[in-house]
GROMACS .gro file of C-alpha atoms in nm:
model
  305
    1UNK     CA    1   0.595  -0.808   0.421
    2UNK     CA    2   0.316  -1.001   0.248
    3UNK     CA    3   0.266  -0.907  -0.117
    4UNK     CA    4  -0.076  -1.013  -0.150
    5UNK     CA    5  -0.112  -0.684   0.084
    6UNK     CA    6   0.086  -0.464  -0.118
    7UNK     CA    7  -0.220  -0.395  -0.362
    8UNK     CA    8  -0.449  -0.233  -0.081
    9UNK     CA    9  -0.425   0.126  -0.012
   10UNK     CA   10  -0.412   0.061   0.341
   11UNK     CA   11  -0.006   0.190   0.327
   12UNK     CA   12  -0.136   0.568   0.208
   13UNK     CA   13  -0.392   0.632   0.440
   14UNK     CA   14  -0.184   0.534   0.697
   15UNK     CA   15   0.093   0.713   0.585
   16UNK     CA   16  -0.111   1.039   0.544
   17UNK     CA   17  -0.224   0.998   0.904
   18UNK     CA   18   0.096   0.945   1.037
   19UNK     CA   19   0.200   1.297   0.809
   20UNK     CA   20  -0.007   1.503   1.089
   21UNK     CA   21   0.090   1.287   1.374
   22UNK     CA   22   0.457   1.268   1.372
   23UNK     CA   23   0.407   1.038   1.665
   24UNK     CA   24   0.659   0.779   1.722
   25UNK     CA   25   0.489   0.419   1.761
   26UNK     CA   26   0.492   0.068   1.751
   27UNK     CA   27   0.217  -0.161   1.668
   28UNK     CA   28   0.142  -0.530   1.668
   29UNK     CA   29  -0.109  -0.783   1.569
   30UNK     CA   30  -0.294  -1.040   1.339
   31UNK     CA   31  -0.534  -1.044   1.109
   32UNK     CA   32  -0.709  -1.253   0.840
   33UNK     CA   33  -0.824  -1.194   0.488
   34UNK     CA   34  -0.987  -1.387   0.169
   35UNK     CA   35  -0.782  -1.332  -0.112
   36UNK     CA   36  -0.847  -1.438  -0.532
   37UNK     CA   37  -0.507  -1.347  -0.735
   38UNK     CA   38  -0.314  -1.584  -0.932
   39UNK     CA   39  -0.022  -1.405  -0.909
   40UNK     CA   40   0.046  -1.417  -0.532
   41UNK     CA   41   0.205  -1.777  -0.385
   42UNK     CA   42  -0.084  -1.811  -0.166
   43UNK     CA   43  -0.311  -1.899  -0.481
   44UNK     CA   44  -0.337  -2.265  -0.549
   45UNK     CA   45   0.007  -2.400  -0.670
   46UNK     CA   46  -0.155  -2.606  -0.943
   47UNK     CA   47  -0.359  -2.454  -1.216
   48UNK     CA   48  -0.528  -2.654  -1.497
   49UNK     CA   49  -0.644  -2.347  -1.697
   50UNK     CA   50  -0.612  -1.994  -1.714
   51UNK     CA   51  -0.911  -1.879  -1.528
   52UNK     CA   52  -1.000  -1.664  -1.221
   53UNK     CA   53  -0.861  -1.780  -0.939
   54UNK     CA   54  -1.017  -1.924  -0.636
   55UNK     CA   55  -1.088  -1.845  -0.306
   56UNK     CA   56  -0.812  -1.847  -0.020
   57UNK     CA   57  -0.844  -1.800   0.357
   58UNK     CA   58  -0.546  -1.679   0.511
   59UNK     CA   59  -0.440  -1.514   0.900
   60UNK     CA   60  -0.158  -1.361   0.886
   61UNK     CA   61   0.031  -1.146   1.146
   62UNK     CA   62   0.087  -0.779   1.153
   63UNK     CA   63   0.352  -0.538   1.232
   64UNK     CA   64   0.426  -0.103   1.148
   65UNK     CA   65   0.634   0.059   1.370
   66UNK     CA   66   0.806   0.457   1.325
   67UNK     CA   67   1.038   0.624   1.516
   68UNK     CA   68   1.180   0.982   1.430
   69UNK     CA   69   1.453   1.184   1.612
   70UNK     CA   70   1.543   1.560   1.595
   71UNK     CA   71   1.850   1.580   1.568
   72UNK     CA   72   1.784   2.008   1.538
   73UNK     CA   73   1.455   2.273   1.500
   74UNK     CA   74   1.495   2.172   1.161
   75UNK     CA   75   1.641   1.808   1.080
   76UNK     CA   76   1.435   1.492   1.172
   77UNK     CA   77   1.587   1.135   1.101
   78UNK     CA   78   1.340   0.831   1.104
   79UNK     CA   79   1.272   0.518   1.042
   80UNK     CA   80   0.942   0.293   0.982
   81UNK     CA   81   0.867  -0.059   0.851
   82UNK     CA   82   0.461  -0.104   0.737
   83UNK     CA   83   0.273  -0.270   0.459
   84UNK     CA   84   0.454  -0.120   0.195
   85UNK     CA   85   0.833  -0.221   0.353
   86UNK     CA   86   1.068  -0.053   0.535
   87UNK     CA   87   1.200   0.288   0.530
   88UNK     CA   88   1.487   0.523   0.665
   89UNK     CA   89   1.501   0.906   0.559
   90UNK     CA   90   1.504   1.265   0.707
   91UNK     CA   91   1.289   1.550   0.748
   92UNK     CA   92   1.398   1.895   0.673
   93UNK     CA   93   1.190   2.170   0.801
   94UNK     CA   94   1.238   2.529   0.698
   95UNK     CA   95   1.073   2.834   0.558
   96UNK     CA   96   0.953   2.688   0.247
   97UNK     CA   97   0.793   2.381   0.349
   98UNK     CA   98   0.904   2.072   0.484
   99UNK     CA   99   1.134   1.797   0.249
  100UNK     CA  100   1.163   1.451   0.269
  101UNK     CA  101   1.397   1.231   0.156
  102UNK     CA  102   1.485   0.838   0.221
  103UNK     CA  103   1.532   0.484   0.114
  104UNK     CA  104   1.286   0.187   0.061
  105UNK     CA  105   1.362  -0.147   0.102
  106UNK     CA  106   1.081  -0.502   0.042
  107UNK     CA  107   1.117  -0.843   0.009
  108UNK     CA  108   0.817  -1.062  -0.091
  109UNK     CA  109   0.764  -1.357  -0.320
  110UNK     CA  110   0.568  -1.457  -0.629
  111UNK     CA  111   0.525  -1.727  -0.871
  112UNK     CA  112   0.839  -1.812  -1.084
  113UNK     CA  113   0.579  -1.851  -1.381
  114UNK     CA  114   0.235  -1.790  -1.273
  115UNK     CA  115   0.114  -1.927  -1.632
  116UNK     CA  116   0.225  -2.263  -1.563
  117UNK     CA  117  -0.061  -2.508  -1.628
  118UNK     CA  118  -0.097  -2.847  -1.554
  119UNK     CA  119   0.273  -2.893  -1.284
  120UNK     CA  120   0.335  -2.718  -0.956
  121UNK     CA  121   0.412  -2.387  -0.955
  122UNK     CA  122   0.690  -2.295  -0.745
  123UNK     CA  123   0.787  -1.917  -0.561
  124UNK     CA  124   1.057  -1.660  -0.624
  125UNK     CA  125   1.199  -1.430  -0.362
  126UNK     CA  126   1.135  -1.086  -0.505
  127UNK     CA  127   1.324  -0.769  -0.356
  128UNK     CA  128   1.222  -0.376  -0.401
  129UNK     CA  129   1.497  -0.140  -0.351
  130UNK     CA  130   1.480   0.212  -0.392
  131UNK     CA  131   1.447   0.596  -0.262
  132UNK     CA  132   1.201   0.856  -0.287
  133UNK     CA  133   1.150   1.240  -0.212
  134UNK     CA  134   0.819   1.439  -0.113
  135UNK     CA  135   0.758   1.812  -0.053
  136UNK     CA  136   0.477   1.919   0.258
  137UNK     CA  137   0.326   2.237   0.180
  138UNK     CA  138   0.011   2.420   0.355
  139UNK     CA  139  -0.213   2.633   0.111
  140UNK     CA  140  -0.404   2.760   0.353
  141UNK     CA  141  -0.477   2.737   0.766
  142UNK     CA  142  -0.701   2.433   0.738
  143UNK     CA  143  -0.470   2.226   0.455
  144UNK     CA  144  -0.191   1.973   0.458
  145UNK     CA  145  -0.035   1.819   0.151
  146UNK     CA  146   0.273   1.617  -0.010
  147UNK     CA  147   0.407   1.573  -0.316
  148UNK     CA  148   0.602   1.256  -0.360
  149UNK     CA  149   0.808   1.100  -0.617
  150UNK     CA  150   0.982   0.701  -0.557
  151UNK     CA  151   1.171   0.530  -0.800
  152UNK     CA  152   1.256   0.163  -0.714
  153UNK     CA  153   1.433  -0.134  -0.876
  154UNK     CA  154   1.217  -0.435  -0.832
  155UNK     CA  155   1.422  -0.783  -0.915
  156UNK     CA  156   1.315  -1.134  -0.896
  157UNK     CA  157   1.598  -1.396  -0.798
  158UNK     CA  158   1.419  -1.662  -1.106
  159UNK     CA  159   1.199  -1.635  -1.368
  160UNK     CA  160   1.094  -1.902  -1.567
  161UNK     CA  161   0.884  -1.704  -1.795
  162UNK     CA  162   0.893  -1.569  -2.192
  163UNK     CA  163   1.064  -1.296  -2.222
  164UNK     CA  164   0.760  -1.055  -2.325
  165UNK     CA  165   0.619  -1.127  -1.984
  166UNK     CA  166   0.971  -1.110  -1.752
  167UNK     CA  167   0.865  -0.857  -1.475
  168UNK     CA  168   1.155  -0.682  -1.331
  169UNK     CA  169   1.207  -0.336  -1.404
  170UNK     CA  170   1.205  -0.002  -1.229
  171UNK     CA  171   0.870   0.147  -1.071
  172UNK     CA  172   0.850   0.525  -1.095
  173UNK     CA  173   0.557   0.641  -0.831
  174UNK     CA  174   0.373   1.025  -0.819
  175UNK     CA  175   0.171   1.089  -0.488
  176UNK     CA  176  -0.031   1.386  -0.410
  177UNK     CA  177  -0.166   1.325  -0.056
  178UNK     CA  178  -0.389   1.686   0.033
  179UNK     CA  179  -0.555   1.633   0.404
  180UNK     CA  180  -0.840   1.910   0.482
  181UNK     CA  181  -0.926   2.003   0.880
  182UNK     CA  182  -1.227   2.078   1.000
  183UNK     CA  183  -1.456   2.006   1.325
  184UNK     CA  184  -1.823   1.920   1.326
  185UNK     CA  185  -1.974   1.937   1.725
  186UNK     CA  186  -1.655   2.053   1.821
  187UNK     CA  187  -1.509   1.712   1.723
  188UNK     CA  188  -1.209   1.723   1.465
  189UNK     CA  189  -1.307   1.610   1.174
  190UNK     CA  190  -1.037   1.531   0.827
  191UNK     CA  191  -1.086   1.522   0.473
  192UNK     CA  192  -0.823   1.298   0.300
  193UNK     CA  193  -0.783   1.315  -0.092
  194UNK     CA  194  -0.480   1.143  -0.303
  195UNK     CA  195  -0.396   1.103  -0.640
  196UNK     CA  196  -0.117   0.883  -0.767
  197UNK     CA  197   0.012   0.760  -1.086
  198UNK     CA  198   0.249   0.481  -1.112
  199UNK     CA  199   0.483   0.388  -1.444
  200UNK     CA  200   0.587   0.005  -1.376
  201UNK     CA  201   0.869  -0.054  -1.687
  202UNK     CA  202   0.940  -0.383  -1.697
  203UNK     CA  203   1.184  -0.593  -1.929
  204UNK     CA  204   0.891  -0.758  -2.084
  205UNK     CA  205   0.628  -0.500  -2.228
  206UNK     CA  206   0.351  -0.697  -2.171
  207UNK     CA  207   0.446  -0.692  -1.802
  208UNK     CA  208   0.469  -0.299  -1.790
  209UNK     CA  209   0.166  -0.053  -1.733
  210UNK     CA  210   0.054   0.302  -1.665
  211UNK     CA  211  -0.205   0.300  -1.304
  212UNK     CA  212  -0.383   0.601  -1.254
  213UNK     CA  213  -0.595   0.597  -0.899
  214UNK     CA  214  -0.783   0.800  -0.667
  215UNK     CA  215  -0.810   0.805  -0.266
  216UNK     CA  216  -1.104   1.011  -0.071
  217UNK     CA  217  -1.207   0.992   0.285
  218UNK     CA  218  -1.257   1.099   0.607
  219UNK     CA  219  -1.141   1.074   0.965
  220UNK     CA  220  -1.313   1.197   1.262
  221UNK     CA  221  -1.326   1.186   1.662
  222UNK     CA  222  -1.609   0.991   1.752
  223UNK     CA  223  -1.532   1.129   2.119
  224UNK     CA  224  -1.153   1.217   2.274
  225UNK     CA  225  -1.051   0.890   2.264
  226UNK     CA  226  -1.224   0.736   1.989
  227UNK     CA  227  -1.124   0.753   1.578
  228UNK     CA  228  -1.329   0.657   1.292
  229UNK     CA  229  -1.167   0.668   0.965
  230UNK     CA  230  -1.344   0.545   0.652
  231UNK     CA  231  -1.159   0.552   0.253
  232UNK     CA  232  -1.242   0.488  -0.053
  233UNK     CA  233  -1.005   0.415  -0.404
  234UNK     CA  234  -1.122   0.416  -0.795
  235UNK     CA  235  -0.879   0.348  -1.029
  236UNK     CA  236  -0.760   0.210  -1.368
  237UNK     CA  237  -0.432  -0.029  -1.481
  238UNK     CA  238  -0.350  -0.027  -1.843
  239UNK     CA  239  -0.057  -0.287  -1.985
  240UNK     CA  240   0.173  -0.169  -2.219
  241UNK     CA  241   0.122  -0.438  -2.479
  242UNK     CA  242  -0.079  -0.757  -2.581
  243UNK     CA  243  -0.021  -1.056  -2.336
  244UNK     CA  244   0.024  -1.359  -2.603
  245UNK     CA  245  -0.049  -1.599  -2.260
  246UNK     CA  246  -0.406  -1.450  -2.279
  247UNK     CA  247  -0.407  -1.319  -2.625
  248UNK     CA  248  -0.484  -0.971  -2.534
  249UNK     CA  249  -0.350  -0.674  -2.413
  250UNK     CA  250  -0.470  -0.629  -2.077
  251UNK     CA  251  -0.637  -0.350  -1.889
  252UNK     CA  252  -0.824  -0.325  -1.524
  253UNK     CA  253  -1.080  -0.138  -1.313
  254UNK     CA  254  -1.002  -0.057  -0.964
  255UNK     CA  255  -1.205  -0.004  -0.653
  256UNK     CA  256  -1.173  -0.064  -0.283
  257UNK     CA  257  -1.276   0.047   0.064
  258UNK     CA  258  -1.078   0.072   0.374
  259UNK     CA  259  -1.201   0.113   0.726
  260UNK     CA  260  -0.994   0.221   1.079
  261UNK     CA  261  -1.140   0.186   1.418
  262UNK     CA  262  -0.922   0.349   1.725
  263UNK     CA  263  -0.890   0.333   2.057
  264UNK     CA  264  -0.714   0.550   2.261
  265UNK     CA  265  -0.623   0.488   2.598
  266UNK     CA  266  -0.811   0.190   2.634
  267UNK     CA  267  -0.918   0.129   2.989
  268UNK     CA  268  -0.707   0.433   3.087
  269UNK     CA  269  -0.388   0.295   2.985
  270UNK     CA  270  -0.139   0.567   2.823
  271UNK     CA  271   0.001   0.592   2.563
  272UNK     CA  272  -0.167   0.228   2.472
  273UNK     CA  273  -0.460   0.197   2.189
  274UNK     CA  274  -0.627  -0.058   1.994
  275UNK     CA  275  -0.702  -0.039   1.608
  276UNK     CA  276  -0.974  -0.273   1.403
  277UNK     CA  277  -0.854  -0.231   0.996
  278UNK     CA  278  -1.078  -0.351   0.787
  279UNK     CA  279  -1.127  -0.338   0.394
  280UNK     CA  280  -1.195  -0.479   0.042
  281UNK     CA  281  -1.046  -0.405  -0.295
  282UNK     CA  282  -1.098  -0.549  -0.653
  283UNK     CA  283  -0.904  -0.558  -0.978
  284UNK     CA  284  -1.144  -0.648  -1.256
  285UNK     CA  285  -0.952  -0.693  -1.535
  286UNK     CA  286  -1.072  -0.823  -1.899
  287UNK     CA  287  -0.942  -1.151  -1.836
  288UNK     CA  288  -1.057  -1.335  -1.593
  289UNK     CA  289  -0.697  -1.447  -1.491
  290UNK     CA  290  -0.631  -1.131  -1.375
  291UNK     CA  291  -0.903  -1.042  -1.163
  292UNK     CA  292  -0.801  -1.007  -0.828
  293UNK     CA  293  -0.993  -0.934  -0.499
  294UNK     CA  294  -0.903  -0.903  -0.096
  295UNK     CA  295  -1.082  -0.919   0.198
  296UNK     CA  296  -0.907  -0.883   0.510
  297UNK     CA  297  -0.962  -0.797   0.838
  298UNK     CA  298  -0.675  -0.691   1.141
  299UNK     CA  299  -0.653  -0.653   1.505
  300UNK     CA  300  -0.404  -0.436   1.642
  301UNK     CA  301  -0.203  -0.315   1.950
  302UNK     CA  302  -0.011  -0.018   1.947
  303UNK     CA  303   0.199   0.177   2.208
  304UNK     CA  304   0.298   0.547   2.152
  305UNK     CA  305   0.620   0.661   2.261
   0.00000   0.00000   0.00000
């Protein structure tokens, strides 16, 4: 899993799609993005000052795959691997709404010190371990929603970094993923609205925030086969305390836009379709070292099974 992904929403829309498909699936690909963030190893390895970072062109490939099996009317064991790592858990349906429980699991690297000036910078493996809970409800006939909670233990296998700034610690996540039905021209048509707040308490205080951020958009069928899906984020990061790297205590605007093109059935083929991802998101923080942006772009096969 590639963390200079991790910060696009790209993970909850899916996931919120794949909430009122239930469809088991795997999908394959590549893609390409333009990425600024000096915290992810694909940023230059030598820095001379602290300052935004530059431009980097990247192609990467692509995988997300999910398979669930009933094992009864109202037990469901999965598993699924996308953006945002891998997962196993169970579904529980029953008169009260549906539960959801499981484990999370991502590796990914980063900078042993991304403050280093002046010397190579070298990586760290980083690993994510943890296990969350969610609870579907229906309000009403046209509504689906889920309420999630993850908790997850993120360590880094070396940091060469003060100890104000050291950056494992445990990640405490609240979702609240609503999706609205509808049809306009007798096509079905989706509203999608989420709201999540995420804790990150690190060892080092200048390393932990509060995120607060939003999610709305649609998806609709173009035609029987075709899927447009367009979202958009807002959000805010706030860090705990001042950052003496940077001499200030650091805080960051959010924003982003995600795009999903699909084809079903393409050239009559079951159970076969194609999907185009595109999207953009930006930190901007109020230091220029921590500005961050992504650009990417990814081509996709998927089979349906």
């Amino acid at each position: 899993i590639r963390e200079k992904m991790k910060k696009i929403l790209l993970y909850i829309l899916l996931a919120t799609i794949l909430f009122a498909n239930e469809q088991n699936y795997i999908e394959i690909g590549g893609g390409s993005e333009k990425l600024k963030n000096n915290f992810s190893p694909e940023s230059r390895k030598t820095i001379i000052q602290l300052n935004e970072a530059q431009d980097e062109n990247e192609s990467f490939p692509y995988f997300e795959m999910y398979y669930g099996h009933n094992l009864n009317d109202t037990l469901n064991l999965y598993v699924s691997s996308d953006i945002n790592g891998a997962h196993i858990g169970s579904l529980i349906n029953s008169d009260f709404g549906v539960f959801d429980f499981g484990l999370k699991f991502n590796l990914s690297k980063e900078w042993k010190n991304p403050f280093l000036k002046e010397v190579d910078r070298e990586k760290t493996d980083v690993t994510e371990i943890g296990f969350y809970t969610g609870y579907g409800l229906s309000l009403f006939d046209n509504h689906e929603g889920m309420i999630k909670y993850e908790l997850s233990t993120i360590e880094y296998s070396k940091e060469t970094i003060n100890n104000d700034l050291k950056r494992e610690g445990n990640r405490h996540l609240f979702l609240f993923e609503n999706k609205f039905n509808s049809k306009i021209f007798d096509n079905d048509l989706s509203y999608i609205t989420n709201l999540s707040y995420e804790i990150y308490d690190a060892k080092g205080k200048s390393s932990s925030y509060n995120k607060y951020e939003l999610l709305v958009g649609t998806t609709i069928n173009l035609t029987e086969n075709f899927l447009f899906s367009i979202f958009s984020n807002i959000g805010k990061k706030d860090y705990e305390e001042i950052n003496l790297e940077v001499n200030k205590k650091i805080n960051a605007d959010i924003f982003g836009i995600n795009t999903i093109f699909r084809w079903d059935k393409p050239f009559s083929y079951e159970n076969i379709y194609l999907n185009i991802k595109t999207g953009f998101e930006k930190e901007y923080a109020n230091h220029s070292f921590y500005n961050k942006e992504n650009t990417y772009s990814i081509l996709s096969i998927g089979y349906k099974f």
